[in-house]
Amino acid sequence: MGLFDKLAGWLGFKKEVNVLCLGLDNSGKTTIINKLKPSNAQAQDIVPTIGFSIEKFKTSSLSFTVFDMSGQGRYRNLWEHYYKEGQAVIFVIDSADKLRMVVAKEELDTLLNHPDIKHRRIPILFLANKMDVRDALSSVKVSQLLCLENIRDKPWQICGTDALRGDGLQEGVEWLQGKLDTRSNQVVEDMRT
Ligand SMILES: Nc1nc2c(ncn2[C@@H]2O[C@H](COP(=O)(O)OP(=O)(O)OP(=O)(O)O)[C@@H](O)[C@H]2O)c(=O)[nH]1
Ligand SMILES: [Mg+2]
């Protein structure tokens, strides 16, 4: 960690991170990002994303810039153009959409095998969304169907979420913050030595 990072941390500046929000259309990406914004900045109506949109929100130590990509088939080829800039991925799954779980897995596999992602240890937060829907699959089941245990070269986590109420989002974002905030990692390391 550089001196600038340390100084910025002591002075309370938030480190900026770029995150890609990916997943099939209708999985809840925009709803999730909207819920992470301060309540006075939240949109009332969420519409399907065309292309992508850039959103920002802050946590206690980080300033997130999120690329909220459209999940519609015709726009999915846009995703890869932003892989290089992404320092983390939030991958959203509609846990109630059992029929398209196999499509979600195909898109995830394509992501993981892309040259701009494959050899980088970027953290991936999986959000098994729509937990409120009756018959939604559990996060454990979603994890099994997507074969997440095969991801061994990147830190990952899966959280069940209900984006309409905001349930589970905080836990997921806190995990991501822990993986991205080198300053707080440094503090932990400093405390250990
Ligand atoms: N029941 C339920 N509905 C949800 C949840 N999250 C999102 N939705 C609904 O799912 C629909 C799609 O949400 P969006 O946030 O637009 O989905 P998206 O992934 O951004 O979709 P694209 O922009 O088309 O890729 C909307 O009607 C949301 O209200 C959830 O946790 N539970
Ligand atoms: Mg959207």
PDB file of C-alpha atoms and ligand atoms in Angstrom:
ATOM      1  CA  MET A   1       0.000   0.000   0.000  1.00  0.00           C
ATOM      2  CA  GLY A   2       1.350   3.393  -1.009  1.00  0.00           C
ATOM      3  CA  LEU A   3       1.773   6.417   1.209  1.00  0.00           C
ATOM      4  CA  PHE A   4      -1.025   8.168  -0.642  1.00  0.00           C
ATOM      5  CA  ASP A   5      -3.472   5.386   0.206  1.00  0.00           C
ATOM      6  CA  LYS A   6      -2.443   5.532   3.856  1.00  0.00           C
ATOM      7  CA  LEU A   7      -2.791   9.307   3.987  1.00  0.00           C
ATOM      8  CA  ALA A   8      -6.153   9.155   2.219  1.00  0.00           C
ATOM      9  CA  GLY A   9      -7.322   6.599   4.794  1.00  0.00           C
ATOM     10  CA  TRP A  10      -6.209   8.705   7.750  1.00  0.00           C
ATOM     11  CA  LEU A  11      -7.848  11.796   6.266  1.00  0.00           C
ATOM     12  CA  GLY A  12     -11.089   9.933   5.692  1.00  0.00           C
ATOM     13  CA  PHE A  13     -11.140  10.039   1.876  1.00  0.00           C
ATOM     14  CA  LYS A  14     -12.947   7.095   0.378  1.00  0.00           C
ATOM     15  CA  LYS A  15     -11.097   4.871  -2.011  1.00  0.00           C
ATOM     16  CA  GLU A  16     -12.804   4.624  -5.423  1.00  0.00           C
ATOM     17  CA  VAL A  17     -13.613   1.191  -6.840  1.00  0.00           C
ATOM     18  CA  ASN A  18     -15.224   0.106 -10.107  1.00  0.00           C
ATOM     19  CA  VAL A  19     -17.686  -2.747  -9.873  1.00  0.00           C
ATOM     20  CA  LEU A  20     -19.504  -4.565 -12.666  1.00  0.00           C
ATOM     21  CA  CYS A  21     -23.071  -5.617 -11.945  1.00  0.00           C
ATOM     22  CA  LEU A  22     -23.907  -8.568 -14.202  1.00  0.00           C
ATOM     23  CA  GLY A  23     -26.640 -11.183 -14.520  1.00  0.00           C
ATOM     24  CA  LEU A  24     -29.601 -12.039 -16.706  1.00  0.00           C
ATOM     25  CA  ASP A  25     -32.354  -9.543 -17.475  1.00  0.00           C
ATOM     26  CA  ASN A  26     -35.036  -9.293 -14.794  1.00  0.00           C
ATOM     27  CA  SER A  27     -32.719 -10.712 -12.100  1.00  0.00           C
ATOM     28  CA  GLY A  28     -32.906  -7.459 -10.099  1.00  0.00           C
ATOM     29  CA  LYS A  29     -29.560  -5.711 -10.734  1.00  0.00           C
ATOM     30  CA  THR A  30     -30.943  -2.181 -11.045  1.00  0.00           C
ATOM     31  CA  THR A  31     -33.300  -2.697  -8.093  1.00  0.00           C
ATOM     32  CA  ILE A  32     -30.350  -3.818  -5.954  1.00  0.00           C
ATOM     33  CA  ILE A  33     -28.101  -0.895  -6.898  1.00  0.00           C
ATOM     34  CA  ASN A  34     -30.960   1.526  -6.377  1.00  0.00           C
ATOM     35  CA  LYS A  35     -31.492   0.130  -2.873  1.00  0.00           C
ATOM     36  CA  LEU A  36     -27.821   0.714  -2.022  1.00  0.00           C
ATOM     37  CA  LYS A  37     -28.111   4.447  -2.700  1.00  0.00           C
ATOM     38  CA  PRO A  38     -29.164   6.916   0.027  1.00  0.00           C
ATOM     39  CA  SER A  39     -32.967   6.962   0.261  1.00  0.00           C
ATOM     40  CA  ASN A  40     -33.239  10.521  -1.115  1.00  0.00           C
ATOM     41  CA  ALA A  41     -31.341   9.463  -4.260  1.00  0.00           C
ATOM     42  CA  GLN A  42     -33.356   6.310  -4.947  1.00  0.00           C
ATOM     43  CA  ALA A  43     -35.474   6.095  -8.100  1.00  0.00           C
ATOM     44  CA  GLN A  44     -39.139   5.272  -7.556  1.00  0.00           C
ATOM     45  CA  ASP A  45     -39.641   3.342 -10.774  1.00  0.00           C
ATOM     46  CA  ILE A  46     -37.166   0.811 -12.079  1.00  0.00           C
ATOM     47  CA  VAL A  47     -37.307   0.034 -15.765  1.00  0.00           C
ATOM     48  CA  PRO A  48     -35.311  -2.540 -17.770  1.00  0.00           C
ATOM     49  CA  THR A  49     -31.826  -1.176 -18.431  1.00  0.00           C
ATOM     50  CA  ILE A  50     -30.965  -0.294 -22.012  1.00  0.00           C
ATOM     51  CA  GLY A  51     -27.274  -0.895 -22.688  1.00  0.00           C
ATOM     52  CA  PHE A  52     -25.871   0.047 -19.295  1.00  0.00           C
ATOM     53  CA  SER A  53     -25.981   2.766 -16.721  1.00  0.00           C
ATOM     54  CA  ILE A  54     -23.340   4.102 -14.347  1.00  0.00           C
ATOM     55  CA  GLU A  55     -24.388   4.454 -10.733  1.00  0.00           C
ATOM     56  CA  LYS A  56     -22.571   5.483  -7.572  1.00  0.00           C
ATOM     57  CA  PHE A  57     -22.971   4.673  -3.917  1.00  0.00           C
ATOM     58  CA  LYS A  58     -20.759   4.839  -0.848  1.00  0.00           C
ATOM     59  CA  THR A  59     -20.054   2.550   2.062  1.00  0.00           C
ATOM     60  CA  SER A  60     -18.182   3.422   5.252  1.00  0.00           C
ATOM     61  CA  SER A  61     -14.790   3.288   3.554  1.00  0.00           C
ATOM     62  CA  LEU A  62     -15.317   2.987  -0.217  1.00  0.00           C
ATOM     63  CA  SER A  63     -16.847   4.964  -3.027  1.00  0.00           C
ATOM     64  CA  PHE A  64     -18.367   2.528  -5.530  1.00  0.00           C
ATOM     65  CA  THR A  65     -18.865   3.241  -9.227  1.00  0.00           C
ATOM     66  CA  VAL A  66     -21.142   0.511 -10.529  1.00  0.00           C
ATOM     67  CA  PHE A  67     -21.580  -0.413 -14.179  1.00  0.00           C
ATOM     68  CA  ASP A  68     -25.173  -1.636 -14.151  1.00  0.00           C
ATOM     69  CA  MET A  69     -25.246  -3.668 -17.333  1.00  0.00           C
ATOM     70  CA  SER A  70     -28.404  -4.708 -19.145  1.00  0.00           C
ATOM     71  CA  GLY A  71     -28.957  -8.444 -18.906  1.00  0.00           C
ATOM     72  CA  GLN A  72     -31.045  -8.668 -22.067  1.00  0.00           C
ATOM     73  CA  GLY A  73     -29.583 -11.076 -24.607  1.00  0.00           C
ATOM     74  CA  ARG A  74     -29.024  -8.415 -27.227  1.00  0.00           C
ATOM     75  CA  TYR A  75     -26.886  -6.319 -24.844  1.00  0.00           C
ATOM     76  CA  ARG A  76     -24.890  -9.054 -23.123  1.00  0.00           C
ATOM     77  CA  ASN A  77     -22.054  -8.693 -25.634  1.00  0.00           C
ATOM     78  CA  LEU A  78     -21.439  -5.234 -24.106  1.00  0.00           C
ATOM     79  CA  TRP A  79     -20.347  -6.746 -20.798  1.00  0.00           C
ATOM     80  CA  GLU A  80     -16.870  -7.788 -21.904  1.00  0.00           C
ATOM     81  CA  HIS A  81     -15.893  -4.251 -22.932  1.00  0.00           C
ATOM     82  CA  TYR A  82     -15.921  -3.267 -19.254  1.00  0.00           C
ATOM     83  CA  TYR A  83     -14.173  -6.310 -17.763  1.00  0.00           C
ATOM     84  CA  LYS A  84     -10.755  -4.630 -17.770  1.00  0.00           C
ATOM     85  CA  GLU A  85     -12.004  -1.703 -15.693  1.00  0.00           C
ATOM     86  CA  GLY A  86     -13.851  -3.852 -13.171  1.00  0.00           C
ATOM     87  CA  GLN A  87     -12.151  -4.439  -9.833  1.00  0.00           C
ATOM     88  CA  ALA A  88     -14.994  -6.655  -8.640  1.00  0.00           C
ATOM     89  CA  VAL A  89     -18.174  -8.287  -9.954  1.00  0.00           C
ATOM     90  CA  ILE A  90     -21.635  -8.442  -8.447  1.00  0.00           C
ATOM     91  CA  PHE A  91     -23.412 -11.292 -10.224  1.00  0.00           C
ATOM     92  CA  VAL A  92     -27.159 -11.317  -9.645  1.00  0.00           C
ATOM     93  CA  ILE A  93     -29.354 -14.389 -10.050  1.00  0.00           C
ATOM     94  CA  ASP A  94     -33.152 -14.573 -10.036  1.00  0.00           C
ATOM     95  CA  SER A  95     -33.508 -17.495  -7.607  1.00  0.00           C
ATOM     96  CA  ALA A  96     -37.107 -18.019  -8.711  1.00  0.00           C
ATOM     97  CA  ASP A  97     -36.238 -18.357 -12.409  1.00  0.00           C
ATOM     98  CA  LYS A  98     -35.413 -22.061 -12.391  1.00  0.00           C
ATOM     99  CA  LEU A  99     -35.854 -22.420 -16.138  1.00  0.00           C
ATOM    100  CA  ARG A 100     -33.093 -19.945 -16.925  1.00  0.00           C
ATOM    101  CA  MET A 101     -30.626 -21.073 -14.245  1.00  0.00           C
ATOM    102  CA  VAL A 102     -28.759 -22.934 -16.984  1.00  0.00           C
ATOM    103  CA  VAL A 103     -28.529 -19.716 -19.044  1.00  0.00           C
ATOM    104  CA  ALA A 104     -27.199 -17.864 -15.988  1.00  0.00           C
ATOM    105  CA  LYS A 105     -24.557 -20.588 -15.599  1.00  0.00           C
ATOM    106  CA  GLU A 106     -23.561 -20.279 -19.270  1.00  0.00           C
ATOM    107  CA  GLU A 107     -23.110 -16.523 -18.902  1.00  0.00           C
ATOM    108  CA  LEU A 108     -21.128 -16.996 -15.692  1.00  0.00           C
ATOM    109  CA  ASP A 109     -18.840 -19.568 -17.343  1.00  0.00           C
ATOM    110  CA  THR A 110     -18.266 -17.227 -20.295  1.00  0.00           C
ATOM    111  CA  LEU A 111     -17.355 -14.462 -17.832  1.00  0.00           C
ATOM    112  CA  LEU A 112     -14.958 -16.655 -15.853  1.00  0.00           C
ATOM    113  CA  ASN A 113     -13.200 -17.841 -19.001  1.00  0.00           C
ATOM    114  CA  HIS A 114     -12.762 -14.409 -20.528  1.00  0.00           C
ATOM    115  CA  PRO A 115      -9.079 -13.407 -20.869  1.00  0.00           C
ATOM    116  CA  ASP A 116      -9.684 -10.111 -19.010  1.00  0.00           C
ATOM    117  CA  ILE A 117     -11.130 -11.984 -15.995  1.00  0.00           C
ATOM    118  CA  LYS A 118      -9.629 -15.466 -16.046  1.00  0.00           C
ATOM    119  CA  HIS A 119      -6.236 -14.679 -14.563  1.00  0.00           C
ATOM    120  CA  ARG A 120      -7.262 -11.938 -12.163  1.00  0.00           C
ATOM    121  CA  ARG A 121      -8.102 -12.567  -8.517  1.00  0.00           C
ATOM    122  CA  ILE A 122     -11.065 -10.209  -8.527  1.00  0.00           C
ATOM    123  CA  PRO A 123     -13.736 -10.805  -5.910  1.00  0.00           C
ATOM    124  CA  ILE A 124     -17.178 -11.952  -7.081  1.00  0.00           C
ATOM    125  CA  LEU A 125     -20.256 -11.370  -4.956  1.00  0.00           C
ATOM    126  CA  PHE A 126     -23.164 -13.607  -6.004  1.00  0.00           C
ATOM    127  CA  LEU A 127     -26.580 -12.372  -4.976  1.00  0.00           C
ATOM    128  CA  ALA A 128     -29.277 -15.048  -5.069  1.00  0.00           C
ATOM    129  CA  ASN A 129     -32.077 -12.527  -5.390  1.00  0.00           C
ATOM    130  CA  LYS A 130     -35.880 -12.691  -5.084  1.00  0.00           C
ATOM    131  CA  MET A 131     -35.736 -14.833  -1.949  1.00  0.00           C
ATOM    132  CA  ASP A 132     -39.187 -13.492  -1.085  1.00  0.00           C
ATOM    133  CA  VAL A 133     -40.800 -15.329  -4.012  1.00  0.00           C
ATOM    134  CA  ARG A 134     -42.512 -18.535  -2.999  1.00  0.00           C
ATOM    135  CA  ASP A 135     -40.625 -21.533  -4.386  1.00  0.00           C
ATOM    136  CA  ALA A 136     -37.433 -19.532  -4.907  1.00  0.00           C
ATOM    137  CA  LEU A 137     -34.352 -21.756  -4.704  1.00  0.00           C
ATOM    138  CA  SER A 138     -32.146 -21.397  -1.624  1.00  0.00           C
ATOM    139  CA  SER A 139     -28.751 -19.725  -1.998  1.00  0.00           C
ATOM    140  CA  VAL A 140     -27.155 -23.143  -1.362  1.00  0.00           C
ATOM    141  CA  LYS A 141     -29.128 -24.643  -4.255  1.00  0.00           C
ATOM    142  CA  VAL A 142     -28.271 -21.717  -6.545  1.00  0.00           C
ATOM    143  CA  SER A 143     -24.626 -22.142  -5.603  1.00  0.00           C
ATOM    144  CA  GLN A 144     -24.804 -25.844  -6.505  1.00  0.00           C
ATOM    145  CA  LEU A 145     -26.538 -25.259  -9.838  1.00  0.00           C
ATOM    146  CA  LEU A 146     -23.936 -22.652 -10.822  1.00  0.00           C
ATOM    147  CA  CYS A 147     -21.108 -24.965  -9.608  1.00  0.00           C
ATOM    148  CA  LEU A 148     -19.590 -22.148  -7.578  1.00  0.00           C
ATOM    149  CA  GLU A 149     -17.376 -24.550  -5.622  1.00  0.00           C
ATOM    150  CA  ASN A 150     -15.329 -24.894  -8.819  1.00  0.00           C
ATOM    151  CA  ILE A 151     -14.176 -21.271  -8.519  1.00  0.00           C
ATOM    152  CA  ARG A 152     -10.886 -21.687  -6.703  1.00  0.00           C
ATOM    153  CA  ASP A 153      -8.788 -18.800  -7.992  1.00  0.00           C
ATOM    154  CA  LYS A 154     -11.005 -15.900  -6.940  1.00  0.00           C
ATOM    155  CA  PRO A 155     -12.571 -14.921  -3.643  1.00  0.00           C
ATOM    156  CA  TRP A 156     -16.355 -15.300  -3.864  1.00  0.00           C
ATOM    157  CA  GLN A 157     -19.383 -15.221  -1.631  1.00  0.00           C
ATOM    158  CA  ILE A 158     -23.081 -15.890  -2.148  1.00  0.00           C
ATOM    159  CA  CYS A 159     -25.863 -14.124  -0.246  1.00  0.00           C
ATOM    160  CA  GLY A 160     -29.596 -14.580  -0.488  1.00  0.00           C
ATOM    161  CA  THR A 161     -31.324 -11.240  -1.050  1.00  0.00           C
ATOM    162  CA  ASP A 162     -34.726  -9.658  -1.333  1.00  0.00           C
ATOM    163  CA  ALA A 163     -33.978  -6.450  -3.204  1.00  0.00           C
ATOM    164  CA  LEU A 164     -37.493  -5.069  -2.733  1.00  0.00           C
ATOM    165  CA  ARG A 165     -36.977  -4.940   1.045  1.00  0.00           C
ATOM    166  CA  GLY A 166     -33.200  -4.680   0.901  1.00  0.00           C
ATOM    167  CA  ASP A 167     -32.682  -7.885   2.916  1.00  0.00           C
ATOM    168  CA  GLY A 168     -29.234  -9.448   2.599  1.00  0.00           C
ATOM    169  CA  LEU A 169     -27.683  -6.592   0.629  1.00  0.00           C
ATOM    170  CA  GLN A 170     -25.724  -5.114   3.513  1.00  0.00           C
ATOM    171  CA  GLU A 171     -24.077  -8.411   4.350  1.00  0.00           C
ATOM    172  CA  GLY A 172     -23.005  -8.878   0.730  1.00  0.00           C
ATOM    173  CA  VAL A 173     -21.654  -5.375   0.308  1.00  0.00           C
ATOM    174  CA  GLU A 174     -19.749  -5.582   3.583  1.00  0.00           C
ATOM    175  CA  TRP A 175     -18.032  -8.737   2.340  1.00  0.00           C
ATOM    176  CA  LEU A 176     -17.123  -6.962  -0.919  1.00  0.00           C
ATOM    177  CA  GLN A 177     -15.838  -3.942   0.961  1.00  0.00           C
ATOM    178  CA  GLY A 178     -13.601  -6.190   3.042  1.00  0.00           C
ATOM    179  CA  LYS A 179     -12.117  -7.693  -0.116  1.00  0.00           C
ATOM    180  CA  LEU A 180     -11.595  -4.343  -1.841  1.00  0.00           C
ATOM    181  CA  ASP A 181     -10.494  -2.065   0.930  1.00  0.00           C
ATOM    182  CA  THR A 182      -6.747  -2.598   1.082  1.00  0.00           C
ATOM    183  CA  ARG A 183      -6.565   0.076   3.759  1.00  0.00           C
ATOM    184  CA  SER A 184      -8.696  -1.888   6.212  1.00  0.00           C
ATOM    185  CA  ASN A 185      -6.782  -5.049   5.266  1.00  0.00           C
ATOM    186  CA  GLN A 186      -3.637  -3.151   6.126  1.00  0.00           C
ATOM    187  CA  VAL A 187      -5.046  -2.159   9.496  1.00  0.00           C
ATOM    188  CA  VAL A 188      -5.786  -5.825  10.214  1.00  0.00           C
ATOM    189  CA  GLU A 189      -2.258  -6.748   9.112  1.00  0.00           C
ATOM    190  CA  ASP A 190      -0.799  -3.940  11.246  1.00  0.00           C
ATOM    191  CA  MET A 191      -2.708  -5.232  14.246  1.00  0.00           C
ATOM    192  CA  ARG A 192      -1.390  -8.744  13.694  1.00  0.00           C
ATOM    193  CA  THR A 193       2.269  -7.682  13.626  1.00  0.00           C
TER     194      THR A 193
HETATM  195  N1  LIG B   1     -40.229 -10.266  -5.775  1.00  0.00           N
HETATM  196  C1  LIG B   1     -39.077  -9.649  -6.064  1.00  0.00           C
HETATM  197  N2  LIG B   1     -38.992  -8.913  -7.191  1.00  0.00           N
HETATM  198  C2  LIG B   1     -37.819  -8.290  -7.451  1.00  0.00           C
HETATM  199  C3  LIG B   1     -36.694  -8.396  -6.594  1.00  0.00           C
HETATM  200  N3  LIG B   1     -35.687  -7.678  -7.132  1.00  0.00           N
HETATM  201  C4  LIG B   1     -36.158  -7.136  -8.267  1.00  0.00           C
HETATM  202  N4  LIG B   1     -37.452  -7.500  -8.470  1.00  0.00           N
HETATM  203  C5  LIG B   1     -38.329  -7.144  -9.596  1.00  0.00           C
HETATM  204  O1  LIG B   1     -37.798  -7.768 -10.756  1.00  0.00           O
HETATM  205  C6  LIG B   1     -38.009  -6.939 -11.902  1.00  0.00           C
HETATM  206  C7  LIG B   1     -36.707  -6.688 -12.622  1.00  0.00           C
HETATM  207  O2  LIG B   1     -35.853  -5.879 -11.810  1.00  0.00           O
HETATM  208  P1  LIG B   1     -34.651  -5.019 -12.437  1.00  0.00           P
HETATM  209  O3  LIG B   1     -33.920  -4.445 -11.282  1.00  0.00           O
HETATM  210  O4  LIG B   1     -35.130  -4.110 -13.494  1.00  0.00           O
HETATM  211  O5  LIG B   1     -33.807  -6.202 -13.128  1.00  0.00           O
HETATM  212  P2  LIG B   1     -32.442  -6.048 -13.960  1.00  0.00           P
HETATM  213  O6  LIG B   1     -31.609  -7.219 -13.582  1.00  0.00           O
HETATM  214  O7  LIG B   1     -31.858  -4.701 -13.750  1.00  0.00           O
HETATM  215  O8  LIG B   1     -32.954  -6.225 -15.460  1.00  0.00           O
HETATM  216  P3  LIG B   1     -32.262  -5.672 -16.820  1.00  0.00           P
HETATM  217  O9  LIG B   1     -31.966  -4.210 -16.625  1.00  0.00           O
HETATM  218  O10 LIG B   1     -33.295  -5.902 -17.894  1.00  0.00           O
HETATM  219  O11 LIG B   1     -31.033  -6.482 -17.044  1.00  0.00           O
HETATM  220  C8  LIG B   1     -38.676  -5.653 -11.379  1.00  0.00           C
HETATM  221  O12 LIG B   1     -40.074  -5.796 -11.552  1.00  0.00           O
HETATM  222  C9  LIG B   1     -38.334  -5.661  -9.893  1.00  0.00           C
HETATM  223  O13 LIG B   1     -39.294  -5.006  -9.085  1.00  0.00           O
HETATM  224  C10 LIG B   1     -36.814  -9.200  -5.404  1.00  0.00           C
HETATM  225  O14 LIG B   1     -35.897  -9.390  -4.601  1.00  0.00           O
HETATM  226  N5  LIG B   1     -38.029  -9.802  -5.210  1.00  0.00           N
HETATM  227 MG    MG B   2     -31.399  -3.158 -15.026  1.00  0.00          MG
END
